Amino acid sequence: MPEGLRVGYFPGCTLKTDARDFESSALAVAGALGIEVAELSRWNCCGTVYSLDAVNLMPRLASVHNLIRAEEEGFSEIMTLCSMCYNTLKRTNNLFTSINSAVVADAPWRTAINDFLCLDPGYSGRVKIYHFLEFLREKIKPEQVKDLVVRPLDGLAVAPYYGCLLLRPKEIAIDDPEKPEILTPFLSALGAKVIDFPLNNECCGAYQTAMHPEAVARRACRIISSAQSEGADMIAVSCPLCHYNLSALQNATNSRQSGPKAMPIIYFTEIMARAMGLNYQTDAANMTPTSVPPGRCRASAWEAAK
Amino acid sequence: MTRLGVFICHCGKNISRTVNIEALRKKVSTLTDVVLAKDYLYMCSKPGQTMIADDIREHRLDGALVAACSPRLHGKTFAQTAQRAGLNPYLLDMANIREHCSWVHIDGAEGTEKAFSIIKGSLGRLHYAEPLEPFQSPVTKRVLVIGGGVAGIQAALDIANSGHEVYLVEKSPSLGGHMAQLGETFPTLDCSSCILTPRMVEVSQNEYVHLFSYAEATRVEGNIGQFQVTVRFKPRYIDETLCTGCGDCVPTCPVVVPNEFDQGLGARKAVYLPFPQAVPAVYTIDWDACLNTDKLIICENCYKSCEARAINFLMEPREITFEVGAIILSTGYELMPVAHIGEYGGDGYEDVIDGLQFERMLSASGPTGGVVRRPSDGRIPQNVVFVQCAGSRDPEHGVPYCSKVCCMYTAKQALLYKHAVPDGQAYVFYIDIRAAGKGHEEFVQKVMSEERILYLRGKVSKIFKSGDKLVVWGADTLSGRQVEIEADLVVLAMAVIPSSGSQKLARTLHIASDLGGFFSEAHPKLGPLESNTDGIFLAGAAQFAKDITDTVSQATGAAGKALSLLANDFIKLEPTVSKVEEGLCRGCGLCASICPFGAVTMSPSEKTGAMVAGINPVLCKGCGLCAAGCLSGAINLRGSSFKQIFAQLEEMV
């Protein structure tokens, strides 16, 4: 077990509400791997939706506040679980650094933001932002995971789904945006059969879920069908919003259709925690992956769910 | 110099709008040794030049200064004027009072003052000018052509037909290049190999052509007029002089590998002829594929079957060296690998192929005998999607430039597909159609209207496999809709990129290449056939993506350039080169390490035996870096000596 792996943790709103099982499973996995996860003593919203807007000052301020706190608390590295938080914080952080991650003293953004916040000395840009997946890849070997497996997945067909926020824009991508495979070695280490499906980097529909749930349902259906036709038993996700869009709408549809459950959507950390035999708090009662039969998902069913 | 004349140009209003010419002229005429100061509306015009020439003669001027535009523009014009009047052209200098003065000043008084300062400085510089004579270098009347595609063949034939020797070096076992792979050519649909193979035979039989196939130019030294070239022959393991081309060796060879001529769609043996019409028609053993190693002969099936006893497993690479006066580069292009575009499946889908693979499929001599078949299962595809600009015009995923030939060859391929599979459906995704050649637009219009091929304006975002079909996601930006097509076959018109060895060759030849890796031309408008090294010319896609017509035109142009060089016994070279004062040189060698053109060499002095710098005036470009770098002031640039530069500065400040 590696010694002294300590990282700051920025949870974000969803991890404390809808995605509690993501957080608890991730913390359990991190603990088992010897990673000390230290939650920031105070944090606020990452800035979320607005980060997708055209670049302007306001949407960055929430992120900067968090980054300043991370710096004040002495963290040179912080980790997120939510892909959106990762995306927002990392893109803000990039405004303070060059492409090579060197802090640019006279970066115009640094000056503008620090001046606006009337902060002295302001944010320096020296905190490194990781998504948990990226942190695992950089600091943990898949063999270390393998050593901790007590309930191997025995060839369970798991399709990693990456969505968009970890892969785009290119500057903050944690993996090849067109051919992501960062999860593969870890899932393989658990004994899973990793299913590569072509729509694993397609958008889940994101916030359209609020305004146009039918559009999201159509997208979710395609993504699930694609994974299913490649033989997946379940889909592993790393983003609470993807999780919501792929599963919650699925549940709604199924309750109306009373059909078979189409496809379990599970955080990758949950899969890891289960294979490692770790206890973690979960809100979802029906998350036992192997007990769910792979069902069928038809576009018509989704259309009916509008 | 005691009799200097100054000629001030108005350049229409370009100079006179800002500079008070009359005041300037009066002021200049009072300067020491200035016997004459005149102004004229257009000094470069014939009357202007005549005035200068007349004044040089009449006033017996021993130096003349034209205050006008940049010497880059008219330096030569006025130097010739001086020469006509009997004045050494290097005793005429120019003061730039246009780009350096009137164009960058608004205030008239300030501009006039600066013009005076510039002229005063130039006169100071002119005062120490020396008469110089151009020197000569002999011309070897032979040409090297590197690359044996249609460009190289055309250039070699043009040179050979003028009665000059030409060395044609091709790295693969046969001439022909990519043109030999094509099925039919746009816009006339004539058979590519039918027009090319006679040329290949012609060039191989021409008595003035030395054809070196399976060979590479590994070293090039020297300069315009006299390049020393080393060519390395890769061993064919088959004696070219003995091989009869019978092909008896092929059936006995146990090794099967993908055939590069068929773009990997077909197979060949380790002993092979690239294609039936190959020139030279001799077989080659692909040593990387052959079971034999350098130390161990495991299989000798081909050796046993060869009645001519042409096979020699012990063949070694060999080198020859020869001298040429000019070099033509016609190294051609490659297509960007499909693997570069992850969203189109990378290299993962058998039924996603590139344009050249589809050409092989359409070719009567191709791996499918001209029948369009899916590589995966051999079925005849009913839905074919063609994707233009795959990697082109896409700085994010490929190259920023337009590959120029794809619009036309895609239209042709879609048409040929429809002729081969009349009930099939062809879709073409395009950004816009660039059909700017003779008969090109008409060809595309015919394909669109008469062949019922669906053109969709938009990019393809993703291609993925679903069952045994390929799903193509794209946008139709004319109707504003997303499009999803289930295709049997996808043909990507991949970006045209320089051929793989070209960067190495650029280093061998000390020539520049552009951001895309193509060889840089000397000037985009006025020097498209020349490289930036004198005596090295460019032809075909080695310079940039081109179709056959443009390639042949440029090849003939490059041959013409080379021939006009060969027409002289000597070439005249500018005397404005660096010169070493041996007595001052301390032999440190700094200049030699600074010179980007390899023109400075260190060698023992004939007088003292100590190491001193020497300048090869043929290689020297007159940039002055060595002179600026020399710590002991032993090097002077003729025409811009330290004396001249210091005098100029002194007069100006």
Short mmCIF file of C-alpha atoms in Angstrom, two decimals, chain B residues 61 90 183 200 233 321 387 394 403 443 463 469 525 573 635:
data_model
loop_
_atom_site.label_atom_id
_atom_site.label_comp_id
_atom_site.label_asym_id
_atom_site.label_seq_id
_atom_site.Cartn_x
_atom_site.Cartn_y
_atom_site.Cartn_z
CA LEU B 61 30.15 60.15 -61.66
CA TYR B 90 28.15 47.86 -57.09
CA GLY B 183 -8.30 3.37 -61.81
CA MET B 200 7.28 4.48 -67.77
CA PHE B 233 20.85 0.87 -53.80
CA THR B 321 28.49 8.77 -56.46
CA VAL B 387 -16.57 11.59 -46.77
CA ASP B 394 -9.49 20.56 -39.89
CA SER B 403 -6.06 18.76 -50.04
CA PHE B 443 -17.90 16.92 -64.25
CA ILE B 463 -18.83 6.54 -37.78
CA LYS B 469 -23.38 -2.11 -40.99
CA LYS B 525 3.88 33.48 -56.70
CA LEU B 573 27.13 34.36 -58.92
CA ILE B 635 35.52 38.57 -41.94
#
